[in-house]
């Protein structure tokens, strides 16, 4: 998508073929900095230190990391070592494991002399596949947006509320929940986005706002408390979020606070959609309440980092010293509150039957 | 309530009778500072610059401000001037208008020589009346807490979720929503409070947490996104909030985000109570959706102030420069989502009939 008028992805091979280039997302939204990854160790660091984030982008970065390793030493030992190093960077990331397994299966059978070129080709292909999946989610979501737009008589902006960042920065391109928004904007629909701040890590205020600002999409940042009020007053035409994990019956595990917006949407008659690439569906799990919820550090709640008027980053405490905080990172939105799941194959009801109809080849 | 082991109110006449003393709430939660108001102009500044906040405390401060004026000059002109000056400090505050009208009615008929002593006596009485109303709300709320506590078999803590700050800092003593919490804690019930951060002004993270910490009440600060998840997982036994304005049929206008917690409580079967002194009931209004919602400055959303590790206060930007923000300050929770209204006369259903039964002498 666009940054300062230029088209970007989140990762790409440098034109001279000597590095992969990424956007250093730890600098966002206050500075736009790209960084070259020249070695596998650079890629490992980018993943571990969260210069890149979002499951699909982590997977793509690992694939490019294997390529960078093969450029230096394409032996079996070096291939194994790159795999081991990169996998340990974010041990719980499913896409990371999957991308590394793909690279190992592609490169293992080849002669070492053929591995570097094959690794680059495969890493580029994996990145292209992710962009294509998200573009397809965007197209299917666009059809939903068009229907809502017609239903409101094509008058005024189409007001879309989103939570957290399920945008192109979390993927290779397009994003998931934001893909239909970009498709709609690029198609000339007057879309306007309510961007939930998304405490405690502020991915909405920082990343979603930055994406929309740079692509030129009209938006307002709002605190997480505001969405219910906006829905009650008719200022939201639909909600769309991403998901970290979706169960076989359509329960959605996503960033903390998603459930509150879904239950308010149901109470006010606002459609609530969830966008997802099908690999994030957990076909082995039915009930979302069986998903353990990660409890993260209290400091994410009690402290916040931002830019001072002087331009430096500073971290400030928001709570009195001595007050403890709790920090559940995700919540579960029951399928009954989800109007539809927007996947790369189309839109389906959030139900066992809905998902099975779209994914008959994959469902258990 | 207690601060560093000592009992405090938010305003009191200094022992030597030469000033009224307040807690400078602009310094909270990072420093506890009391300030003497020696003149009517000091009182006016304390109201205008929000050293004191909360409708009941603003009213009490104005009453003490009239006393401070009368100590210097008890003429009719001085009385009128004090009234005019104090009323302009926060022109929309209903309690301010009401307290000043009370002081004028009390002092106007008296000889100037009697006014200073009478003003002090009346200001103290108004402060005592506010404390008594809130203590009564606390007692009635305590009965609700005891019932929930029995219903859960008196096992584990009684988990109470609250939003914003409806505590003693907003009143003369006890607070409204927090009054039953203090009553329960003082009675030995093992109460534990989930404190909503309450973006954008963070009154929960700053003021409610500070109150509970100093009184010794177990609590955890959570982001506003977390409450729905806690309710779904059975970790909230009841919610209780304050209200800025309640309609004759029980619709509740309160800090932005209150509705989201109420709709989640209804979805999960958690009782949702609202505590209020009856003067905040607007008997002339039925439908909460007729209340205009104040839109406050975008900077409250895009910037936040806290304490650096060095101890200084600093303000940092959270959003990219150029992204606009919207900031509705309140929302309306329909009566159907409110389990009960906790008033100084008792607890009633949030309905025309419920309120009329308790306030037959006041309802239209």
XYZ file of C-alpha atoms in Angstrom:
728
model
C 0.000 0.000 0.000
C 1.042 3.634 -0.208
C 3.489 5.477 2.047
C 4.227 9.103 1.282
C 2.871 8.529 -2.235
C 4.939 5.407 -3.042
C 3.696 1.789 -3.164
C 5.268 -0.484 -0.553
C 5.125 -4.000 0.784
C 6.352 -4.858 4.286
C 9.264 -6.961 2.938
C 10.986 -7.157 -0.453
C 14.335 -8.282 -1.923
C 16.646 -5.319 -2.519
C 17.121 -4.536 -6.222
C 20.798 -5.619 -6.165
C 19.861 -8.983 -4.611
C 22.174 -8.512 -1.639
C 19.593 -8.092 1.119
C 15.909 -8.152 2.037
C 14.462 -4.792 3.025
C 11.797 -4.306 5.710
C 9.976 -1.430 7.355
C 11.237 -1.099 10.949
C 7.837 -1.194 12.631
C 9.242 -0.350 16.070
C 9.741 3.201 14.747
C 6.090 3.617 13.702
C 4.012 5.732 13.763
C 6.490 8.481 14.572
C 9.132 7.710 11.920
C 9.169 5.740 8.630
C 12.468 3.844 8.475
C 13.394 0.949 6.188
C 16.165 -1.454 7.179
C 18.207 -3.941 5.150
C 18.511 -7.496 6.416
C 21.870 -8.685 5.048
C 22.209 -11.914 7.011
C 20.110 -14.638 8.553
C 21.043 -13.208 11.969
C 19.581 -9.859 10.869
C 16.323 -11.615 9.959
C 16.272 -13.449 13.290
C 16.783 -10.175 15.131
C 14.038 -8.450 13.111
C 11.588 -11.175 14.153
C 12.684 -11.422 17.779
C 12.865 -7.655 18.388
C 9.532 -7.180 16.558
C 10.845 -4.932 13.792
C 8.403 -7.126 11.881
C 5.143 -8.359 13.416
C 1.969 -10.124 12.334
C 1.918 -13.863 11.630
C 2.118 -13.728 7.794
C 4.947 -11.185 7.801
C 6.903 -13.174 10.386
C 6.601 -16.229 8.140
C 7.762 -14.302 5.073
C 10.685 -12.779 6.973
C 11.800 -16.250 8.073
C 11.681 -17.438 4.442
C 13.887 -14.527 3.367
C 16.125 -15.303 6.356
C 16.733 -18.819 5.006
C 17.645 -17.265 1.652
C 20.131 -14.916 3.358
C 21.715 -17.919 5.106
C 21.990 -19.844 1.817
C 23.739 -16.898 0.138
C 26.624 -17.340 2.558
C 26.705 -21.093 3.088
C 24.309 -23.498 1.383
C 25.442 -26.654 3.187
C 23.022 -29.024 4.955
C 24.509 -27.862 8.257
C 23.872 -24.206 7.415
C 20.302 -24.994 6.326
C 19.594 -26.788 9.615
C 21.228 -24.017 11.606
C 19.184 -21.289 9.873
C 15.992 -23.273 10.527
C 16.848 -23.709 14.219
C 17.874 -20.070 14.693
C 14.793 -18.568 13.029
C 12.318 -20.930 14.696
C 13.574 -19.893 18.138
C 12.988 -16.189 17.399
C 9.206 -16.413 18.117
C 8.609 -20.026 19.170
C 4.793 -19.784 19.343
C 4.264 -18.288 15.861
C 2.501 -20.911 13.734
C 3.250 -19.197 10.405
C 6.942 -19.119 11.275
C 7.003 -22.882 11.776
C 5.010 -23.436 8.610
C 7.179 -21.169 6.411
C 10.374 -22.765 7.681
C 9.019 -26.264 7.039
C 8.126 -25.168 3.498
C 11.632 -23.783 2.903
C 13.265 -26.943 4.289
C 11.105 -29.158 2.056
C 11.920 -26.993 -0.975
C 15.673 -26.719 -0.413
C 16.570 -30.033 1.252
C 16.419 -32.145 -1.929
C 18.477 -29.630 -3.953
C 22.232 -29.555 -4.460
C 23.791 -26.840 -2.280
C 24.828 -24.868 -5.373
C 21.162 -24.503 -6.392
C 19.825 -23.560 -2.979
C 20.417 -19.805 -2.826
C 18.528 -19.028 -6.044
C 15.764 -21.492 -5.173
C 15.452 -19.988 -1.695
C 14.992 -16.491 -3.089
C 12.431 -17.706 -5.608
C 10.494 -19.581 -2.909
C 10.597 -16.673 -0.426
C 9.293 -14.308 -3.110
C 6.586 -16.827 -4.007
C 5.500 -17.184 -0.355
C 5.294 -13.389 -0.059
C 3.288 -13.188 -3.293
C 0.935 -15.920 -2.069
C 0.244 -13.991 1.125
C -0.445 -10.801 -0.833
C -2.782 -12.726 -3.160
C -4.731 -14.310 -0.274
C -5.231 -10.892 1.317
C -6.224 -9.282 -1.982
C -8.871 -12.014 -2.332
C -10.132 -11.294 1.211
C -10.285 -7.659 0.149
C -12.364 -8.444 -2.946
C -14.860 -10.577 -1.021
C -15.068 -7.950 1.701
C -15.612 -5.277 -0.921
C -18.772 -7.087 -2.043
C -20.051 -6.883 1.571
C -19.179 -3.181 1.697
C -21.007 -2.532 -1.604
C -24.122 -4.227 -0.265
C -24.092 -2.101 2.921
C -23.427 0.979 0.811
C -26.454 0.236 -1.382
C -28.561 -0.496 1.734
C -27.863 3.008 3.064
C -28.829 4.560 -0.243
C -25.232 5.409 -1.202
C -25.500 8.580 0.872
C -22.812 9.913 3.204
C -19.665 7.971 3.970
C -19.692 4.232 4.624
C -18.578 4.230 8.269
C -16.469 1.219 9.204
C -15.189 0.515 12.716
C -12.071 -1.621 13.216
C -10.133 -2.803 16.261
C -6.365 -3.336 16.583
C -4.220 -3.589 13.433
C -5.153 -6.217 10.876
C -3.641 -4.134 8.103
C -0.909 -4.515 5.517
C 1.780 -3.947 8.156
C 0.842 -7.296 9.753
C 1.027 -9.100 6.412
C 3.068 -8.762 3.214
C 0.456 -6.519 1.597
C -3.248 -5.481 1.855
C -3.822 -6.876 5.354
C -6.939 -8.806 6.341
C -9.581 -6.589 7.977
C -8.188 -3.519 6.224
C -7.993 -5.153 2.773
C -11.693 -4.481 1.981
C -11.221 -0.902 3.198
C -8.331 -0.346 0.772
C -10.287 -2.045 -2.035
C -13.288 0.169 -1.337
C -11.201 3.330 -1.142
C -9.299 2.471 -4.331
C -12.655 1.804 -6.054
C -13.843 5.305 -5.181
C -16.315 4.423 -2.417
C -16.415 7.211 0.233
C -15.295 5.002 3.119
C -14.525 6.469 6.555
C -12.877 4.425 9.308
C -13.284 4.649 13.101
C -9.931 3.435 14.400
C -10.077 1.924 17.906
C -6.971 3.011 19.829
C -6.609 -0.605 21.088
C -5.074 -0.334 24.511
C -2.786 -1.498 25.921
C -0.384 -1.675 22.961
C -2.206 0.951 20.881
C -1.873 -0.865 17.555
C -4.913 1.028 16.279
C -3.752 4.525 17.256
C -0.216 3.799 16.089
C -0.333 1.375 13.141
C -3.855 1.381 11.683
C -3.998 5.185 11.813
C -0.551 5.401 10.190
C -1.560 3.006 7.406
C -4.791 4.846 6.639
C -3.146 8.271 6.856
C -0.442 7.248 4.379
C -2.834 5.590 1.950
C -5.126 8.621 2.162
C -8.174 6.871 3.669
C -10.384 9.223 5.762
C -10.440 8.125 9.402
C -10.700 9.211 13.027
C -8.927 7.618 15.953
C -11.269 6.980 18.904
C -10.662 5.530 22.354
C -11.796 1.942 22.807
C -14.688 3.234 24.939
C -16.302 5.181 22.091
C -17.456 2.506 19.624
C -20.637 1.518 21.464
C -21.814 5.119 21.558
C -21.054 5.566 17.846
C -23.083 2.433 17.062
C -26.040 3.551 19.197
C -26.112 6.899 17.383
C -26.097 5.300 13.904
C -22.549 6.364 13.081
C -21.220 2.870 12.277
C -22.417 0.968 9.188
C -20.345 -2.137 9.845
C -17.482 -3.443 11.974
C -14.622 -5.552 10.650
C -11.695 -6.991 12.603
C -9.008 -9.603 12.118
C -8.547 -12.726 14.244
C -5.627 -14.621 15.703
C -7.469 -17.942 15.727
C -10.927 -19.031 14.598
C -12.519 -22.306 15.732
C -14.286 -24.805 13.476
C -17.675 -23.473 14.620
C -16.705 -19.842 14.087
C -15.752 -18.574 17.536
C -13.176 -15.819 17.115
C -10.140 -15.265 19.353
C -8.781 -11.779 18.725
C -7.250 -8.775 20.467
C -8.752 -7.938 23.864
C -11.835 -5.730 23.430
C -13.123 -7.334 20.235
C -15.960 -9.035 22.155
C -17.175 -5.707 23.595
C -17.573 -4.285 20.086
C -19.265 -7.437 18.813
C -21.812 -7.516 21.642
C -22.578 -3.805 21.136
C -22.938 -4.397 17.387
C -25.463 -7.191 18.054
C -27.357 -4.927 20.489
C -27.558 -2.105 17.951
C -28.076 -4.132 14.760
C -24.700 -3.247 13.223
C -23.165 -6.085 11.137
C -19.927 -7.463 12.608
C -17.494 -9.152 10.202
C -14.212 -10.929 10.847
C -11.581 -11.221 8.095
C -9.169 -14.149 8.059
C -6.899 -16.187 5.838
C -8.091 -19.797 6.136
C -4.775 -21.108 7.559
C -5.685 -19.384 10.848
C -8.776 -21.604 11.256
C -8.148 -24.217 13.945
C -10.136 -27.195 12.646
C -9.245 -29.220 15.763
C -11.041 -26.832 18.108
C -14.765 -26.156 18.425
C -15.340 -24.025 21.512
C -13.451 -20.747 21.668
C -13.667 -20.795 25.449
C -11.214 -23.710 25.425
C -8.515 -21.308 24.156
C -6.163 -20.270 26.971
C -5.792 -16.487 27.080
C -2.262 -15.099 27.368
C -1.723 -12.789 30.342
C 0.912 -10.224 29.366
C 3.076 -7.891 31.452
C 1.341 -5.382 33.732
C 3.688 -2.680 32.472
C 1.836 -2.644 29.144
C -1.152 -1.282 31.108
C 0.586 0.924 33.654
C 3.022 2.607 31.238
C 2.760 4.005 27.723
C 5.311 5.175 25.185
C 4.869 8.088 22.803
C 6.573 11.021 21.158
C 7.368 14.145 23.166
C 6.957 17.570 21.586
C 10.748 17.564 21.178
C 10.475 14.491 18.942
C 12.075 11.943 21.285
C 10.270 8.818 22.466
C 9.403 8.733 26.162
C 7.665 6.234 28.424
C 5.387 7.530 31.182
C 3.541 5.844 34.064
C -0.261 6.268 34.099
C -1.097 4.611 37.420
C -0.023 5.315 41.007
C 3.112 3.426 42.026
C 1.859 0.379 43.915
C -1.393 -0.257 42.038
C -1.222 -3.657 40.291
C -2.617 -4.233 36.805
C -3.977 -7.270 34.971
C -3.438 -7.643 31.229
C -5.356 -10.364 29.380
C -4.221 -9.987 25.754
C -7.091 -11.622 23.835
C -10.754 -12.370 24.203
C -13.185 -14.739 22.536
C -16.174 -13.525 20.529
C -18.801 -16.268 20.285
C -19.891 -17.134 16.739
C -23.478 -15.999 17.495
C -22.221 -12.381 17.525
C -20.363 -12.635 14.194
C -22.356 -11.717 11.071
C -19.905 -13.332 8.675
C -16.360 -14.578 8.150
C -14.544 -12.992 5.208
C -11.988 -15.472 3.812
C -9.944 -15.763 0.631
C -12.611 -18.140 -0.713
C -15.592 -15.932 0.055
C -17.862 -14.887 2.915
C -19.609 -17.489 5.090
C -21.711 -17.608 8.250
C -19.704 -18.062 11.465
C -20.892 -21.629 12.020
C -19.753 -25.221 11.580
C -21.986 -25.495 8.491
C -20.861 -22.163 7.067
C -17.180 -22.970 7.324
C -17.619 -26.566 6.185
C -19.446 -25.422 3.032
C -16.571 -23.130 2.049
C -13.776 -25.481 3.126
C -15.175 -28.962 2.466
C -11.661 -30.072 1.488
C -10.133 -28.988 4.806
C -12.769 -29.335 7.521
C -12.426 -32.440 9.708
C -11.434 7.964 53.366
C -7.858 7.011 54.149
C -4.685 8.436 52.606
C -1.367 7.150 53.920
C -3.182 5.862 57.007
C -5.017 9.111 57.839
C -8.725 9.870 57.340
C -9.421 12.668 54.853
C -12.246 14.466 53.150
C -11.733 16.356 49.893
C -12.364 19.763 51.543
C -12.359 20.940 55.154
C -11.997 24.199 57.142
C -8.467 24.594 58.476
C -8.265 24.185 62.275
C -7.419 27.872 62.813
C -10.444 28.962 60.771
C -8.363 31.042 58.364
C -8.716 28.928 55.216
C -10.374 25.935 53.598
C -8.003 23.120 52.693
C -8.366 20.903 49.620
C -6.466 18.070 47.952
C -4.903 19.400 44.740
C -6.305 16.726 42.430
C -4.274 17.899 39.436
C -1.220 16.378 41.192
C -2.822 12.912 41.549
C -1.988 10.071 41.305
C 1.696 10.906 41.287
C 1.798 13.241 44.313
C -0.472 13.900 47.303
C -0.544 17.648 47.906
C -3.006 19.651 50.014
C -3.546 23.352 49.330
C -5.065 26.110 51.441
C -7.728 28.333 49.910
C -7.391 31.634 51.773
C -9.615 33.790 49.583
C -12.672 33.564 47.378
C -10.349 34.016 44.390
C -8.396 30.951 45.533
C -11.639 28.946 45.601
C -12.602 30.216 42.161
C -9.201 29.207 40.791
C -9.423 25.762 42.405
C -12.763 25.159 40.632
C -11.757 26.645 37.293
C -8.326 24.962 37.110
C -9.877 21.665 38.303
C -7.836 21.325 41.475
C -11.255 20.123 42.656
C -13.581 18.143 40.384
C -16.827 16.196 40.623
C -20.182 17.963 40.911
C -20.693 17.622 44.702
C -17.149 18.752 45.516
C -17.431 21.741 43.170
C -20.607 22.770 44.996
C -18.976 22.430 48.404
C -15.903 24.378 47.279
C -18.134 27.206 46.066
C -19.896 27.285 49.448
C -16.547 27.580 51.240
C -15.573 30.222 48.678
C -18.537 32.372 49.749
C -17.406 31.986 53.357
C -13.875 33.111 52.433
C -15.348 36.180 50.707
C -17.490 37.018 53.763
C -14.453 36.824 56.071
C -12.983 39.810 54.213
C -16.054 41.834 53.333
C -19.589 40.784 54.283
C -21.410 43.574 52.414
C -24.266 42.913 49.969
C -21.939 43.959 47.159
C -19.269 41.487 48.230
C -21.863 38.694 48.506
C -23.133 39.381 44.978
C -19.582 39.616 43.658
C -18.564 36.274 45.224
C -21.677 34.639 43.758
C -20.930 36.002 40.297
C -17.238 35.107 40.392
C -17.747 31.524 41.575
C -20.656 30.796 39.218
C -18.514 31.747 36.212
C -15.768 29.279 37.201
C -17.629 26.253 35.757
C -20.827 27.704 34.237
C -22.417 24.330 33.359
C -22.046 22.708 36.802
C -25.536 22.288 38.260
C -24.333 21.668 41.825
C -22.336 24.896 41.699
C -25.426 26.908 40.826
C -27.455 25.118 43.472
C -24.876 25.548 46.275
C -24.467 29.258 45.489
C -28.244 29.778 45.488
C -28.406 28.054 48.878
C -25.647 30.284 50.297
C -27.303 33.433 48.927
C -30.666 32.468 50.453
C -28.992 31.700 53.784
C -26.846 34.825 54.010
C -28.931 37.459 52.200
C -31.425 38.046 55.052
C -28.667 38.299 57.702
C -26.878 41.408 58.937
C -23.400 41.613 57.384
C -21.795 41.144 60.814
C -23.426 37.696 61.129
C -22.619 36.481 57.636
C -19.074 35.094 58.000
C -19.949 32.724 60.848
C -23.226 31.725 59.191
C -21.418 31.085 55.890
C -18.911 28.773 57.534
C -21.669 26.902 59.362
C -23.691 26.501 56.168
C -20.680 25.405 54.070
C -19.792 22.785 56.678
C -23.427 21.638 56.764
C -23.562 21.318 52.949
C -20.366 19.259 53.027
C -21.766 17.070 55.805
C -25.015 16.592 53.870
C -23.088 15.388 50.808
C -21.057 12.960 52.926
C -24.268 11.675 54.550
C -26.025 11.143 51.202
C -23.034 9.161 49.912
C -22.746 7.135 53.109
C -26.436 6.210 52.657
C -25.751 5.164 49.041
C -22.909 3.074 50.436
C -25.153 1.362 52.979
C -27.826 0.522 50.393
C -25.172 -0.703 47.970
C -23.627 -2.802 50.726
C -26.909 -4.714 51.027
C -26.674 -5.514 47.293
C -23.058 -6.616 47.729
C -24.011 -8.869 50.676
C -26.701 -10.534 48.596
C -24.272 -11.242 45.722
C -21.715 -12.438 48.233
C -24.218 -14.903 49.726
C -25.269 -15.994 46.211
C -21.695 -17.014 45.413
C -21.456 -19.001 48.628
C -19.187 -16.454 50.344
C -16.190 -18.065 48.624
C -13.309 -16.197 47.012
C -13.313 -12.428 46.637
C -16.403 -10.488 45.574
C -15.185 -9.134 42.234
C -16.575 -5.694 41.390
C -15.895 -3.853 38.127
C -16.130 -0.066 37.999
C -15.637 2.523 35.255
C -14.227 6.046 35.611
C -14.006 7.675 39.057
C -17.180 7.937 41.087
C -15.200 7.875 44.312
C -14.699 10.118 47.298
C -12.424 12.431 45.321
C -15.443 13.486 43.233
C -17.524 14.204 46.337
C -16.857 15.415 49.881
C -16.487 11.851 51.186
C -17.334 8.201 50.340
C -18.142 8.775 46.665
C -21.125 7.214 44.906
C -20.177 4.005 43.034
C -17.203 3.459 45.342
C -19.163 4.074 48.570
C -20.518 0.478 48.727
C -17.000 -0.798 48.006
C -15.585 1.126 50.977
C -18.509 0.019 53.159
C -17.940 -3.617 52.149
C -14.185 -3.403 52.700
C -14.607 -1.699 56.072
C -17.118 -4.412 57.047
C -14.516 -7.109 56.348
C -15.954 -8.469 53.090
C -13.109 -9.664 50.790
C -13.914 -7.276 47.953
C -11.627 -6.981 44.900
C -12.079 -4.233 42.310
C -11.380 -4.285 38.555
C -10.561 -0.644 37.793
C -11.245 0.366 34.181
C -8.466 2.682 33.005
C -11.143 4.971 31.463
C -9.530 6.510 28.424
C -9.153 9.208 27.352
C -8.720 11.031 30.667
C -7.744 7.923 32.662
C -9.753 8.770 35.762
C -9.849 5.073 36.646
C -6.119 4.396 36.293
C -5.260 7.668 38.017
C -7.936 8.472 40.606
C -9.900 5.295 41.375
C -6.691 3.258 41.641
C -5.156 5.932 43.877
C -8.221 5.969 46.156
C -8.341 2.191 46.502
C -4.581 1.893 46.976
C -4.619 4.444 49.782
C -7.640 2.973 51.529
C -6.099 -0.500 51.207
C -8.795 -2.059 48.976
C -7.447 -4.905 46.773
C -7.720 -3.997 43.080
C -6.234 -4.379 39.617
C -6.199 -1.727 36.924
C -7.313 -3.093 33.532
C -7.606 -1.463 30.125
C -11.143 -0.578 29.080
C -11.024 -3.469 26.598
C -10.658 -6.145 29.287
C -13.972 -6.051 31.181
C -15.993 -8.074 28.671
C -13.457 -10.903 28.745
C -13.422 -10.880 32.565
C -17.224 -11.107 32.610
C -17.285 -13.975 30.098
C -14.799 -15.928 32.209
C -16.811 -15.496 35.436
C -14.360 -13.086 37.024
C -16.864 -10.268 37.678
C -19.651 -10.673 40.253
C -21.182 -7.262 39.662
C -20.527 -3.909 37.986
C -21.207 -0.549 39.590
C -20.665 2.905 38.083
C -21.688 6.466 38.767
C -23.749 8.668 36.462
C -23.702 12.288 35.370
C -27.416 12.389 34.641
C -30.237 9.863 34.977
C -33.584 10.280 33.223
C -37.003 9.774 34.812
C -37.263 6.329 33.199
C -33.784 5.265 34.318
C -31.594 5.817 31.248
C -28.072 6.590 32.437
C -25.727 9.146 30.892
C -22.207 8.487 32.141
C -18.559 8.470 31.044
C -17.941 7.129 27.539
C -17.623 3.332 27.605
C -20.204 2.696 30.333
C -22.666 1.329 27.739
C -20.119 -1.230 26.465
C -19.749 -2.673 29.969
C -23.504 -2.670 30.556
C -24.280 -4.505 27.296
C -21.565 -7.091 28.058
C -22.947 -7.510 31.577
C -26.420 -8.184 30.155
C -24.940 -10.677 27.661
C -23.095 -12.554 30.412
C -25.687 -12.328 33.208
C -23.597 -10.051 35.430
C -25.682 -7.531 37.453
C -25.017 -3.908 36.479
C -25.749 -1.239 39.102
C -25.576 2.545 38.896
C -25.083 4.646 42.050
C -26.433 8.176 42.221
C -27.508 10.920 44.594
C -31.107 11.740 43.701
C -30.403 15.404 42.792
C -28.730 14.119 39.598
C -32.042 12.636 38.378
C -33.464 14.784 35.589
C -37.222 14.440 36.147
C -37.931 16.565 33.066
C -36.300 14.086 30.684
C -37.447 10.591 29.750
C -35.319 9.366 26.854
C -31.571 9.330 27.398
C -31.012 9.596 23.666
C -32.334 13.150 23.853
C -29.234 14.127 25.843
C -26.678 15.917 23.667
C -23.226 14.336 24.028
C -20.295 16.692 24.564
C -17.488 16.316 22.008
C -14.208 17.166 23.726
C -10.775 18.071 22.373
C -9.041 15.552 20.086
C -5.827 16.077 22.059
C -7.309 14.107 24.964
C -7.220 11.078 22.629
C -4.011 11.721 20.711
C -1.848 12.703 23.713
C -1.457 11.379 27.244
C 0.308 12.697 30.338
C 2.140 10.583 32.893
C 5.166 10.382 35.147
C 8.602 9.710 33.672
C 11.040 7.457 35.521
C 12.775 10.655 36.621
C 9.579 11.732 38.415
C 8.616 14.640 36.154
C 5.290 14.815 34.329
C 5.504 14.512 30.542
C 2.957 14.543 27.734
C 3.480 12.235 24.748
C 1.699 11.815 21.403
C 0.240 8.343 20.700
C -0.955 8.836 17.118
C 0.836 9.786 13.903
C 0.931 13.531 13.305
C -1.918 14.215 10.872
C -4.394 11.547 12.026
C -7.546 13.216 13.382
C -9.373 11.933 16.471
C -12.982 12.092 17.673
C -13.750 12.329 21.388
C -17.360 11.875 22.532
C -17.162 12.260 26.325
C -20.293 10.417 27.482
C -22.639 7.686 26.351
C -26.148 6.627 27.268
C -26.914 3.245 28.792
C -30.575 2.356 28.252
C -32.507 1.470 31.405
C -33.120 -2.088 30.109
C -29.405 -2.842 30.710
C -29.363 -1.492 34.288
C -30.123 -4.007 37.056
C -30.774 -1.352 39.678
C -30.243 2.255 40.722
C -28.563 2.680 44.118
C -29.726 5.960 45.696
C -29.581 7.500 49.155
C -33.161 6.284 49.705
C -32.570 2.708 48.627
C -32.221 0.551 45.520
C -34.874 0.606 42.793
C -35.380 -0.787 39.292
C -34.202 1.511 36.494
C -37.725 2.359 35.335
C -40.353 5.082 35.597
C -42.229 2.965 38.155
C -39.095 2.103 40.125
C -37.985 5.695 40.469
C -41.489 6.996 41.113
C -41.985 4.513 43.964
C -38.823 5.720 45.726
C -39.285 9.412 44.931
C -43.061 9.891 44.947
C -42.515 13.361 46.456
C -40.238 14.485 43.617
C -41.319 12.724 40.418
C -43.422 14.791 38.027
